[in-house]
Structures are given as C-alpha cells and as structure tokens.
Amino acid sequence: MKRILLVLIISANILLADLSRDANGIVSDSTSALQWQDNTTPTLMNWNEAISYCEALDLDGGAWRLPNINELTSLVDDTKIDPAIYGIFQNTISNDYWSSTTDADNSEGAWIVHFSYGGQGGSYKTNDNYVRCVRAGQ
C-alpha cells in the first residue's frame, strides 16, 4: 500500500513538473508537446469568433488554434476549484472555456470545460464563453 501511494505521489509530481512558463506568458507542456496561451481572451465570444481569434492570435509567432476537448481537459487540476486549473496558469477566469470539439449529438453545440470546478459540458455555439488558445510546441 505504501509503495502504491509513493508511486502516485511521484507520478503527480512528474506531471506537474512537465509544465513550464516563459517570459511571454506561454505555458509549455513537455508531455503533450503543446503550448498554451495564459492570457484569457479580453471578452466573451461565440464559438466561431473563438476559432477566428485563436487562428489570428499573433502571440510569439502565431500558429495558434482552439484546443479540442481532450487537450483543454488536460489543464484541469482536480485538487482545485475556482479555478480548477494548474497553478502555473496565472490568468484564468473561473468560468466556461470553448473547445473546438463539436457535440456529436447536436451540431449546433460544442464542448466546453467549466474551469470553476473542472467539469465538461455542452454549449450552443452561439453562446459566449472564454477562450484559451493552444499550439504545437515550438
């Protein structure tokens, strides 16, 4: 039992150690080879606006996009609430964030992550939510 607990503690520390932040406010995840924008969008936007915003983002050379639901969910820290995100992210509003993943049962909706508590849900694409962009590691 002690060995299993030790392995879990070491594993949790390894996962946290994979996140690093640079001077531009970009958080890199060496496990997934993804880079994350740490600034939250200045305003709420609908799904199409969110996609356009990320594609036009010129932060540190560009190449940004809206993350899929699995990528966005990987930022959730289940040990935290308000916001439920790893502490390395300094700019998170405890609210709903868009993913690029369309709801398979309703093409008028897309998946979101509720960073207030870390859960997932659906939202109509015409609703306004926050955005955090992602790109492949540089």
Coordinates of C-alpha atoms in Angstrom, one line a residue:
M1 CA 0.0 0.0 0.0
K2 CA 2.8 2.4 0.9
R3 CA 4.5 1.6 -2.4
I4 CA 1.4 2.4 -4.4
L5 CA 0.9 5.7 -2.5
L6 CA 4.6 6.6 -3.2
V7 CA 4.2 5.9 -6.9
L8 CA 1.1 8.0 -7.1
I9 CA 2.8 10.9 -5.3
I10 CA 5.9 10.7 -7.6
S11 CA 3.6 10.4 -10.7
A12 CA 1.7 13.5 -9.7
N13 CA 4.9 15.5 -9.2
I14 CA 6.2 14.4 -12.6
L15 CA 3.0 15.5 -14.3
L16 CA 3.2 18.9 -12.6
A17 CA 6.9 19.2 -13.4
D18 CA 6.1 19.0 -17.1
L19 CA 4.5 22.4 -17.2
S20 CA 6.8 25.5 -17.5
R21 CA 6.2 29.1 -18.2
D22 CA 8.2 31.5 -20.3
A23 CA 8.6 35.3 -20.2
N24 CA 5.8 35.8 -22.8
G25 CA 3.3 34.1 -20.6
I26 CA 3.2 30.9 -22.6
V27 CA 2.8 27.6 -20.7
S28 CA 4.5 24.6 -22.3
D29 CA 3.6 21.0 -21.5
S30 CA 6.6 18.8 -22.4
T31 CA 4.4 15.6 -22.1
S32 CA 2.0 16.6 -24.8
A33 CA 4.4 19.0 -26.7
L34 CA 1.7 21.7 -26.6
Q35 CA 2.0 25.3 -25.7
W36 CA -0.8 27.3 -24.1
Q37 CA -1.7 30.9 -24.1
D38 CA -2.0 32.0 -20.5
N39 CA -3.9 35.2 -21.1
T40 CA -7.7 34.8 -21.2
T41 CA -9.5 36.5 -24.1
P42 CA -10.4 40.0 -23.2
T43 CA -14.1 39.4 -24.0
L44 CA -16.5 36.6 -24.2
M45 CA -17.1 35.3 -27.7
N46 CA -19.2 32.7 -29.5
W47 CA -17.6 29.5 -31.0
N48 CA -16.9 30.9 -34.5
E49 CA -15.4 34.0 -33.0
A50 CA -13.2 31.8 -30.7
I51 CA -11.9 29.8 -33.6
S52 CA -11.1 33.0 -35.6
Y53 CA -9.5 34.6 -32.5
C54 CA -7.1 31.8 -32.0
E55 CA -6.2 31.5 -35.7
A56 CA -5.4 35.2 -35.8
L57 CA -3.5 35.3 -32.5
D58 CA 0.0 36.7 -33.2
L59 CA 1.5 35.9 -29.8
D60 CA 5.1 34.7 -30.1
G61 CA 5.0 34.0 -33.8
G62 CA 1.4 32.7 -34.2
A63 CA 0.2 29.2 -35.3
W64 CA -2.5 29.1 -32.5
R65 CA -5.8 27.3 -32.6
L66 CA -8.7 26.4 -30.4
P67 CA -8.0 23.3 -28.4
N68 CA -10.0 20.1 -28.7
I69 CA -11.9 18.9 -25.6
N70 CA -9.2 16.4 -24.6
E71 CA -6.5 19.0 -24.8
L72 CA -8.5 21.5 -22.8
T73 CA -9.4 19.0 -20.2
S74 CA -5.8 18.1 -19.6
L75 CA -5.4 21.5 -17.9
V76 CA -7.9 20.7 -15.2
D77 CA -6.4 20.2 -11.7
D78 CA -8.9 18.1 -9.8
T79 CA -7.5 19.2 -6.5
K80 CA -8.6 22.9 -7.0
I81 CA -11.7 24.9 -7.6
D82 CA -12.4 28.4 -8.6
P83 CA -10.4 27.9 -10.9
A84 CA -9.8 24.2 -11.3
I85 CA -6.5 24.6 -13.3
Y86 CA -2.9 24.0 -12.6
G87 CA -1.4 26.9 -10.6
I88 CA 1.2 27.7 -13.3
F89 CA -1.7 29.4 -15.2
Q90 CA -1.9 32.9 -13.7
N91 CA -4.8 34.3 -15.9
T92 CA -7.9 32.1 -15.7
I93 CA -11.4 33.3 -15.1
S94 CA -13.4 30.7 -13.2
N95 CA -15.9 30.1 -15.9
D96 CA -16.6 28.2 -19.2
Y97 CA -14.0 27.9 -22.0
W98 CA -14.6 26.7 -25.5
S99 CA -13.1 23.7 -27.1
S100 CA -13.0 23.0 -30.9
T101 CA -15.0 19.8 -30.4
T102 CA -18.5 19.8 -31.8
D103 CA -21.1 17.9 -29.9
A104 CA -21.7 14.6 -31.7
D105 CA -25.4 14.6 -30.8
N106 CA -26.0 18.3 -31.6
S107 CA -24.0 20.0 -34.4
E108 CA -25.2 23.4 -33.1
G109 CA -23.3 22.8 -29.9
A110 CA -19.6 22.3 -28.8
W111 CA -17.9 21.0 -25.7
I112 CA -16.7 23.4 -23.0
V113 CA -14.7 23.0 -19.8
H114 CA -16.1 24.6 -16.7
F115 CA -12.9 25.8 -15.0
S116 CA -14.8 26.8 -11.9
Y117 CA -14.9 23.1 -10.9
G118 CA -13.2 21.3 -13.8
G119 CA -16.2 19.5 -15.4
Q120 CA -17.2 19.3 -19.1
G121 CA -20.4 20.2 -20.7
G122 CA -22.0 21.4 -23.9
S123 CA -22.9 24.9 -25.0
Y124 CA -24.6 26.2 -28.1
K125 CA -22.1 27.6 -30.5
T126 CA -24.0 31.0 -30.4
N127 CA -23.4 31.3 -26.7
D128 CA -20.5 33.4 -25.4
N129 CA -17.6 31.8 -23.4
Y130 CA -14.0 32.4 -22.7
V131 CA -11.1 31.2 -24.9
R132 CA -7.6 29.8 -24.2
C133 CA -5.6 29.0 -27.4
V134 CA -3.1 26.2 -27.9
R135 CA -0.4 25.4 -30.5
A136 CA 2.1 22.7 -31.1
G137 CA 5.4 23.2 -29.2
Q138 CA 7.9 25.4 -30.9

